[in-house]
Amino acid sequence: IRVATIDDARAIVAIYNPYITGSVITFEEHPVKPADMARRISGVVPRLPWLVLEQDGRVAGYAYASPWRERTAYRHAVETTIYLESRFAGQGMGKLLYNALLNELRKTGLHTAIGVISLPNPASVALHEKCGFTKVGQLAEAGWKFERWVDVGYWQLMF
């Protein structure tokens, strides 16, 4: 596990784009280009952590934090995100990567992390809860993707 750089953008979009085109796990609807992902990485790092997990010399997953909201009163809260290449799911790598991200966040003096999960998503719910998050709310039919309404749940971890 290491800090992501803009050079990781191509590998990250290779992991992320299948989630865009084949699931409601993300509410993005159009594949992301490496240049766009590089801008996203540079817009967060070094202010907040963005980590990649390497397996056999290649990026197998990534996790990052982003500001929860832009208003200054929210400055002590972040949203956390994690994606793994599908073939590595269920092997404990997600927990390893997510805990590394959370440990980095604890060092920053932040107060809370918020996980936003489209539902149903039992794997993501299980990961968040294994990492200490607690469900704090749910919005019914908050997103529209693939011609259907999708609920969104909120999980929170206090530092």
Coordinates of C-alpha atoms in Angstrom, one line a residue:
I1 CA 0.0 0.0 0.0
R2 CA 1.4 3.4 -1.0
V3 CA 0.4 6.9 -1.8
A4 CA -1.2 7.3 -5.2
T5 CA 0.3 9.5 -7.9
I6 CA -1.1 10.9 -11.1
D7 CA 0.9 8.2 -12.8
D8 CA -1.6 5.7 -11.3
A9 CA -4.5 7.3 -13.1
R10 CA -4.6 4.8 -16.0
A11 CA -4.6 1.8 -13.7
I12 CA -7.2 3.4 -11.4
V13 CA -9.7 4.1 -14.3
A14 CA -9.2 0.5 -15.4
I15 CA -10.5 -0.6 -12.0
Y16 CA -13.2 2.1 -11.7
N17 CA -14.8 2.2 -15.2
P18 CA -16.3 -1.3 -15.0
Y19 CA -18.1 -0.2 -11.8
I20 CA -19.5 2.8 -13.8
T21 CA -20.7 0.8 -16.8
G22 CA -21.8 -2.3 -15.0
S23 CA -23.2 -1.4 -11.6
V24 CA -24.9 1.1 -9.5
I25 CA -22.1 1.1 -7.0
T26 CA -21.1 4.5 -8.3
F27 CA -23.6 7.0 -9.6
E28 CA -21.2 8.2 -12.3
E29 CA -22.7 7.2 -15.6
H30 CA -19.9 7.8 -18.1
P31 CA -16.4 6.2 -18.1
V32 CA -13.6 8.4 -16.7
K33 CA -10.5 9.2 -18.8
P34 CA -7.1 8.9 -17.2
A35 CA -6.5 12.7 -17.5
D36 CA -9.7 13.3 -15.5
M37 CA -8.6 10.8 -12.8
A38 CA -5.2 12.4 -12.6
R39 CA -6.9 15.8 -11.9
R40 CA -9.0 14.1 -9.2
I41 CA -5.9 12.7 -7.6
S42 CA -3.9 16.0 -7.7
G43 CA -7.0 17.8 -6.4
V44 CA -6.9 15.8 -3.1
V45 CA -3.3 14.8 -2.6
P46 CA -1.4 15.8 -0.4
R47 CA -4.2 17.5 1.6
L48 CA -6.0 14.2 2.1
P49 CA -4.8 10.6 1.5
W50 CA -5.3 8.7 -1.7
L51 CA -3.8 5.2 -1.5
V52 CA -3.3 2.4 -3.9
L53 CA -2.9 -1.3 -3.1
E54 CA -0.4 -3.1 -5.3
Q55 CA -0.5 -6.8 -6.0
D56 CA 2.2 -8.5 -8.1
G57 CA 3.5 -5.1 -9.2
R58 CA 0.2 -3.7 -10.4
V59 CA -2.5 -1.6 -8.9
A60 CA -5.3 -3.9 -7.5
G61 CA -7.3 -1.3 -5.7
Y62 CA -7.4 2.3 -4.4
A63 CA -9.0 4.2 -1.5
Y64 CA -9.2 7.9 -0.8
A65 CA -10.8 10.6 1.2
S66 CA -12.4 13.7 -0.1
P67 CA -14.1 16.7 1.6
W68 CA -17.6 15.8 2.8
R69 CA -19.0 19.2 1.9
E70 CA -17.4 22.5 0.8
R71 CA -18.8 24.7 3.7
T72 CA -16.1 25.4 6.2
A73 CA -18.1 23.9 9.1
Y74 CA -17.6 20.5 7.5
R75 CA -13.8 20.8 7.4
H76 CA -13.4 18.0 10.0
A77 CA -15.5 15.5 8.0
V78 CA -14.5 13.5 5.0
E79 CA -16.1 11.0 2.6
T80 CA -14.2 7.8 2.1
T81 CA -14.1 5.7 -1.0
I82 CA -12.7 2.3 -1.9
Y83 CA -12.6 0.3 -5.1
L84 CA -10.9 -3.1 -5.8
E85 CA -10.3 -4.9 -9.0
S86 CA -13.1 -7.4 -9.0
R87 CA -10.8 -10.5 -9.0
F88 CA -9.4 -9.4 -5.6
A89 CA -12.8 -9.0 -3.9
G90 CA -13.4 -11.2 -0.8
Q91 CA -9.8 -11.8 -0.1
G92 CA -9.3 -9.4 2.8
M93 CA -7.5 -6.8 0.7
G94 CA -10.3 -4.3 0.9
K95 CA -10.1 -4.3 4.7
L96 CA -6.4 -4.0 4.6
L97 CA -6.5 -1.0 2.2
Y98 CA -9.5 0.7 3.9
N99 CA -7.8 0.4 7.4
A100 CA -4.7 1.9 5.9
L101 CA -6.7 4.9 4.7
L102 CA -8.5 5.2 8.0
N103 CA -5.2 5.1 9.9
E104 CA -3.9 8.0 7.7
L105 CA -7.0 10.0 8.4
R106 CA -6.6 9.5 12.1
K107 CA -3.2 11.2 11.9
T108 CA -4.8 14.3 10.4
G109 CA -6.9 15.3 13.3
L110 CA -10.2 14.9 11.4
H111 CA -13.3 14.1 13.4
T112 CA -15.4 11.8 11.2
A113 CA -15.4 9.7 8.1
I114 CA -18.5 9.0 6.1
G115 CA -19.1 6.1 3.7
V116 CA -21.8 6.5 1.1
I117 CA -23.1 3.2 -0.2
S118 CA -25.7 2.6 -2.9
L119 CA -28.0 -0.1 -1.8
P120 CA -28.2 -3.0 -1.9
N121 CA -24.4 -3.6 -1.6
P122 CA -23.8 -6.3 1.0
A123 CA -20.1 -6.5 0.4
S124 CA -19.5 -2.8 0.9
V125 CA -21.8 -2.7 4.0
A126 CA -19.8 -5.6 5.5
L127 CA -16.5 -3.9 4.7
H128 CA -17.5 -0.7 6.3
E129 CA -18.9 -2.4 9.4
K130 CA -15.8 -4.6 9.8
C131 CA -13.8 -1.3 9.7
G132 CA -15.9 0.2 12.5
F133 CA -18.4 2.2 10.6
T134 CA -22.0 2.4 11.9
K135 CA -25.1 2.9 9.7
V136 CA -26.5 6.4 10.4
G137 CA -29.1 6.9 7.7
Q138 CA -30.6 6.0 4.4
L139 CA -32.2 7.9 1.6
A140 CA -34.8 6.1 -0.5
E141 CA -34.6 6.4 -4.3
A142 CA -31.9 9.1 -4.2
G143 CA -30.2 8.0 -7.4
W144 CA -31.4 7.0 -10.9
K145 CA -29.2 4.7 -12.9
F146 CA -29.9 1.9 -15.4
E147 CA -33.6 2.9 -15.6
R148 CA -34.2 2.3 -11.9
W149 CA -34.2 4.1 -8.6
V150 CA -31.4 3.3 -6.1
D151 CA -31.3 3.9 -2.4
V152 CA -28.2 5.4 -0.7
G153 CA -27.1 4.5 2.8
Y154 CA -24.7 6.5 5.1
W155 CA -22.2 4.9 7.4
Q156 CA -20.1 6.9 9.8
L157 CA -16.9 6.4 11.8
M158 CA -15.9 8.8 14.5
F159 CA -12.1 9.3 15.2

